[in-house]
Short mmCIF file of C-alpha atoms in Angstrom, two decimals:
data_model
loop_
_atom_site.label_atom_id
_atom_site.label_comp_id
_atom_site.label_asym_id
_atom_site.label_seq_id
_atom_site.Cartn_x
_atom_site.Cartn_y
_atom_site.Cartn_z
CA MET K 1139 59.88 69.16 61.86
CA LYS K 1140 57.97 72.41 61.01
CA LEU K 1141 55.50 72.62 58.11
CA LYS K 1142 53.80 75.71 57.09
CA VAL K 1143 50.84 75.95 54.63
CA LEU K 1144 52.19 78.34 52.13
CA VAL K 1145 49.32 77.52 49.37
CA ASP K 1146 45.91 75.67 49.61
CA ASN K 1147 42.47 75.99 48.31
CA ASN K 1148 41.31 77.31 51.59
CA THR K 1149 42.39 79.97 54.06
CA TYR K 1150 41.69 80.38 57.81
CA ILE K 1151 38.90 82.82 59.04
CA ASP K 1152 40.29 86.03 60.24
CA GLN K 1153 43.86 85.49 58.88
CA TYR K 1154 44.34 87.72 55.96
CA TYR K 1155 46.08 85.30 53.72
CA CYS K 1156 45.28 84.64 50.10
CA GLY K 1157 44.64 80.99 48.59
CA GLU K 1158 44.30 79.53 45.18
CA PRO K 1159 43.40 75.99 44.14
CA ALA K 1160 46.94 74.71 44.44
CA VAL K 1161 49.49 73.35 46.86
CA SER K 1162 52.77 74.78 48.55
CA TYR K 1163 54.21 73.83 51.91
CA TYR K 1164 57.35 75.19 53.66
CA ILE K 1165 59.04 72.61 55.68
CA GLU K 1166 62.00 72.81 58.08
CA ASP K 1167 63.87 69.64 58.99
CA GLU K 1168 66.77 70.69 61.57
CA ASN K 1169 69.10 72.73 59.31
CA THR K 1170 67.43 71.88 56.01
CA LYS K 1171 64.61 74.10 54.59
CA LEU K 1172 62.37 72.69 51.97
CA LEU K 1173 59.27 73.41 49.79
CA LEU K 1174 56.80 70.72 48.63
CA ASP K 1175 55.39 72.34 45.49
CA VAL K 1176 55.17 75.87 44.37
CA GLY K 1177 51.50 76.39 43.66
CA TYR K 1178 49.94 77.75 40.49
CA SER K 1179 51.12 81.49 40.82
CA ASP K 1180 53.60 83.54 42.61
CA LEU K 1181 51.24 83.47 45.71
CA PHE K 1182 53.55 81.08 47.65
CA ILE K 1183 56.18 83.69 47.50
CA LYS K 1184 53.62 86.53 48.32
CA ASN K 1185 52.38 84.61 51.54
CA SER K 1186 55.92 83.63 52.47
CA TYR K 1187 57.02 87.37 52.82
CA LYS K 1188 53.72 87.79 55.12
CA PHE K 1189 54.66 84.76 57.01
CA GLY K 1190 58.41 86.20 57.49
CA LEU K 1191 59.93 83.53 55.72
CA ASP K 1192 63.04 84.06 53.38
CA LEU K 1193 62.70 81.69 50.48
CA LYS K 1194 66.17 82.53 49.47
CA ASN K 1195 67.40 80.19 52.18
CA ILE K 1196 65.53 77.03 50.68
CA ASP K 1197 67.72 74.21 49.98
CA VAL K 1198 65.42 71.97 48.25
CA ILE K 1199 62.07 72.02 46.19
CA VAL K 1200 60.30 68.97 46.06
CA ILE K 1201 57.74 68.41 43.31
CA SER K 1202 54.90 66.00 44.28
CA HIS K 1203 53.84 65.56 40.45
CA GLY K 1204 53.97 67.72 37.10
CA HIS K 1205 50.66 69.17 37.14
CA ASP K 1206 50.57 73.05 36.91
CA ASP K 1207 48.75 73.60 40.18
CA HIS K 1208 51.96 72.26 41.65
CA THR K 1209 54.55 73.58 39.53
CA LYS K 1210 53.46 76.83 37.88
CA GLY K 1211 55.01 78.81 40.55
CA LEU K 1212 58.65 77.75 39.39
CA GLN K 1213 58.60 80.33 36.68
CA TYR K 1214 58.26 83.12 39.40
CA CYS K 1215 61.18 81.51 41.28
CA PHE K 1216 63.34 82.31 38.47
CA GLU K 1217 61.68 85.50 37.19
CA GLN K 1218 61.93 87.34 40.54
CA ASN K 1219 65.35 85.83 41.63
CA SER K 1220 63.49 84.59 44.77
CA ILE K 1221 65.33 81.36 44.54
CA SER K 1222 68.59 80.46 43.03
CA ASN K 1223 71.37 77.81 43.14
CA ILE K 1224 68.25 75.40 44.03
CA ASN K 1225 68.11 71.59 44.03
CA ILE K 1226 64.78 70.21 42.67
CA VAL K 1227 63.67 66.87 43.17
CA ALA K 1228 61.05 65.09 41.38
CA HIS K 1229 60.11 61.99 39.55
CA PRO K 1230 61.54 61.59 35.87
CA ASP K 1231 58.07 61.97 34.29
CA ALA K 1232 57.46 65.36 36.47
CA PHE K 1233 58.67 67.62 33.71
CA LYS K 1234 57.31 66.09 30.69
CA GLU K 1235 54.54 67.88 28.74
CA LYS K 1236 51.05 67.10 30.04
CA VAL K 1237 47.80 67.88 28.17
CA ILE K 1238 44.01 67.42 28.22
CA GLY K 1239 42.85 68.19 24.80
CA ASN K 1240 44.57 71.62 23.66
CA LEU K 1241 45.00 72.67 27.19
CA LYS K 1242 48.59 72.12 28.98
CA ILE K 1243 48.38 71.15 32.18
CA CYS K 1244 52.27 70.94 32.85
CA SER K 1245 55.04 72.93 34.50
CA PRO K 1246 55.56 76.31 32.28
CA ILE K 1247 59.44 75.02 32.61
CA LEU K 1248 60.02 71.48 31.09
CA GLU K 1249 63.15 69.21 31.96
CA LYS K 1250 65.68 70.64 29.35
CA GLU K 1251 65.10 74.26 30.51
CA LEU K 1252 64.85 73.49 34.10
CA LYS K 1253 68.41 71.68 34.01
CA GLU K 1254 69.73 74.99 32.89
CA LYS K 1255 68.26 76.80 35.61
CA CYS K 1256 68.92 74.68 38.68
CA LYS K 1257 70.43 71.04 39.89
CA LEU K 1258 67.56 68.96 39.05
CA ILE K 1259 67.50 65.64 40.60
CA LEU K 1260 65.18 63.12 39.05
CA SER K 1261 64.30 59.86 40.61
CA SER K 1262 62.00 57.07 40.51
CA GLN K 1263 63.46 55.64 43.55
CA SER K 1264 63.07 56.73 47.23
CA LYS K 1265 66.02 59.25 48.35
CA LYS K 1266 66.55 61.33 51.53
CA VAL K 1267 66.05 64.84 51.03
CA SER K 1268 66.98 66.04 54.53
CA LYS K 1269 68.06 64.17 57.80
CA ASN K 1270 64.67 62.80 58.44
CA ILE K 1271 62.60 63.32 55.43
CA ILE K 1272 62.24 60.82 52.51
CA PHE K 1273 61.19 61.52 49.09
CA LEU K 1274 59.02 58.37 47.98
CA GLY K 1275 59.72 58.20 44.39
CA GLU K 1276 57.35 56.18 42.19
CA ILE K 1277 54.42 54.82 44.37
CA PRO K 1278 53.54 50.98 43.53
CA GLN K 1279 50.16 49.70 43.22
CA ILE K 1280 49.60 47.88 46.54
CA ASN K 1281 45.78 48.17 47.45
CA ASN K 1282 43.24 46.73 44.73
CA PHE K 1283 40.90 49.53 45.50
CA GLU K 1284 43.06 52.33 44.42
CA ASN K 1285 43.73 51.80 40.74
CA ARG K 1286 45.35 54.44 38.51
CA LYS K 1287 43.34 56.56 36.22
CA PRO K 1288 44.89 58.30 33.29
CA ILE K 1289 44.60 61.98 33.16
CA GLY K 1290 45.13 63.52 29.91
CA LYS K 1291 48.32 62.78 27.92
CA LYS K 1292 51.84 62.65 28.25
CA ILE K 1293 54.15 63.91 25.50
CA ASN K 1294 57.90 62.58 25.42
CA ALA K 1295 59.53 63.61 22.55
CA GLU K 1296 57.08 62.67 19.57
CA THR K 1297 55.48 59.89 21.67
CA VAL K 1298 51.99 60.70 23.08
CA THR K 1299 50.57 58.27 25.63
CA ASP K 1300 47.83 58.22 28.20
CA ASP K 1301 49.22 59.94 31.56
CA TYR K 1302 48.74 57.64 34.48
CA VAL K 1303 50.48 60.17 36.59
CA LEU K 1304 53.28 57.73 37.50
CA ASP K 1305 55.22 60.95 38.66
CA ASP K 1306 52.72 61.46 41.65
CA THR K 1307 54.72 60.83 44.93
CA ALA K 1308 54.86 62.18 48.43
CA LEU K 1309 57.28 62.88 51.39
CA VAL K 1310 57.59 61.01 54.58
CA TYR K 1311 58.88 62.38 57.81
CA LYS K 1312 60.64 59.51 60.04
CA SER K 1313 60.41 60.34 63.64
CA ASP K 1314 61.43 58.30 66.65
CA LYS K 1315 57.80 57.83 67.43
CA GLY K 1316 56.60 56.82 64.03
CA ILE K 1317 56.20 58.31 60.43
CA TYR K 1318 54.27 61.53 59.02
CA ILE K 1319 53.34 61.43 55.34
CA ILE K 1320 52.96 64.88 53.17
CA THR K 1321 51.23 64.31 49.87
CA GLY K 1322 50.38 66.67 46.98
CA CYS K 1323 47.39 65.11 45.19
CA SER K 1324 47.52 61.45 45.79
CA HIS K 1325 46.82 60.26 42.24
CA SER K 1326 48.54 57.20 43.35
CA GLY K 1327 46.03 56.67 46.00
CA ILE K 1328 46.51 58.06 49.30
CA CYS K 1329 46.61 54.38 51.00
CA ASN K 1330 49.06 53.14 48.33
CA ILE K 1331 51.30 56.07 49.30
CA VAL K 1332 50.88 55.35 53.27
CA GLU K 1333 51.49 51.70 52.71
CA TYR K 1334 54.62 52.35 50.59
CA ALA K 1335 55.94 55.03 53.41
CA LYS K 1336 55.58 52.27 55.81
CA GLN K 1337 57.75 49.74 53.74
CA VAL K 1338 60.31 52.77 52.95
CA CYS K 1339 60.73 53.61 56.48
CA ASN K 1340 60.17 49.88 58.06
CA ASP K 1341 57.78 51.51 60.26
CA THR K 1342 54.02 50.70 60.45
CA ARG K 1343 53.32 53.70 63.14
CA VAL K 1344 51.53 56.32 61.04
CA LEU K 1345 51.05 59.22 63.23
CA GLY K 1346 49.49 61.79 60.66
CA ILE K 1347 49.02 62.66 57.06
CA ILE K 1348 48.56 66.14 55.39
CA GLY K 1349 47.79 66.88 51.79
CA GLY K 1350 45.34 66.20 49.00
CA PHE K 1351 43.64 62.86 48.83
CA HIS K 1352 42.24 63.22 45.29
CA LEU K 1353 38.79 62.20 46.50
CA PHE K 1354 35.64 63.89 45.31
CA GLU K 1355 32.63 61.45 45.70
CA VAL K 1356 31.53 59.22 48.46
CA ASN K 1357 31.93 55.63 47.09
CA GLU K 1358 33.41 52.46 47.60
CA GLN K 1359 37.03 53.64 47.35
CA VAL K 1360 36.10 56.36 50.09
CA SER K 1361 34.66 53.53 52.24
CA LYS K 1362 37.71 51.46 51.97
CA THR K 1363 39.90 54.30 52.48
CA ILE K 1364 38.31 55.13 55.68
CA GLU K 1365 38.44 51.49 56.82
CA TYR K 1366 42.38 51.60 55.85
CA LEU K 1367 42.87 54.56 57.87
CA LYS K 1368 41.12 53.24 60.82
CA GLU K 1369 42.96 50.01 60.71
CA ASN K 1370 46.23 51.88 60.88
CA ASN K 1371 45.04 54.06 63.87
CA ILE K 1372 46.06 57.32 62.25
CA LYS K 1373 45.57 60.43 64.75
CA GLU K 1374 46.17 63.37 62.77
CA LEU K 1375 44.35 63.62 59.58
CA TYR K 1376 44.60 66.96 57.35
CA PRO K 1377 42.90 66.07 54.02
CA CYS K 1378 42.83 69.21 51.90
CA HIS K 1379 43.42 70.68 48.39
CA CYS K 1380 41.77 67.96 46.11
CA THR K 1381 39.64 66.52 48.89
CA SER K 1382 35.92 67.37 48.65
CA PHE K 1383 33.85 68.73 51.60
CA ILE K 1384 31.51 65.75 51.41
CA VAL K 1385 34.46 63.40 51.52
CA LYS K 1386 35.96 65.21 54.43
CA ALA K 1387 32.71 65.10 56.21
CA GLU K 1388 32.44 61.32 55.61
CA ILE K 1389 35.95 60.71 56.92
CA HIS K 1390 34.99 63.09 60.01
CA LYS K 1391 32.28 60.56 60.91
CA SER K 1392 34.91 57.92 61.73
CA ILE K 1393 38.08 59.65 62.22
CA PRO K 1394 38.19 63.46 63.31
CA ILE K 1395 39.84 65.38 60.76
CA ARG K 1396 41.68 68.86 61.17
CA GLU K 1397 41.04 72.08 59.36
CA VAL K 1398 43.76 73.08 56.78
CA GLY K 1399 44.02 76.34 55.40
CA VAL K 1400 46.87 78.86 54.25
CA GLY K 1401 48.73 79.80 57.53
CA LEU K 1402 48.27 76.48 59.45
CA GLU K 1403 51.57 75.48 61.22
CA ILE K 1404 52.26 72.14 62.31
CA ASN K 1405 55.29 71.01 64.48
CA TRP K 1406 55.74 67.21 64.43
#
């Protein structure tokens, strides 16, 4: 499997790419080409040109959750005809309207309209999206130190409820040597995600993680997260996007972490 960071908050020094506070990863698994998330703008398309990637060859777009820093790029896929005849895989809540006060924080294209533009596959269950990559679906609450917290409201028809971001999910790559986990924001809890990936793959050998951990302050949750990561003997950690510097520094005291920026390429 090959993974290339198209969009992240950070860029590598002396590499002339652009970044934004968002996520998009280009992934190849044998003959299947995927995107996980599409960022906040058309930046993922601009950076893909610089990398020499042709997004017209993408087979699947997977959406980690419905917030606009992961979905807003969808409008540019269709406006610029960069991607067509595409499968989009997400949780059933991913393309509902989401708001904080009067501010929309959801995809600019919601479920009804999106179904007219692509083949939309909505699943709360885990499902394979390529030979070796599994979409995890809805992540159950497994660890008692990672409780879901509401972020704004979810609007479904005329019903308005607290949004616990149940659509937050991740990908897992299953290799002969173990599993690698690729997250968007980990609103579900990074340890919940890892533990569920182990169950889905029936494999406890967690080799690496890349993605947002959604951790901002050094607190009890961070301490227990570090303890969990150490217990699982995870060698390759790439926390990024919604993981603060102070949290990354705290993790690095116990487990060496690796730098992430636009342009990073990982071959697992």
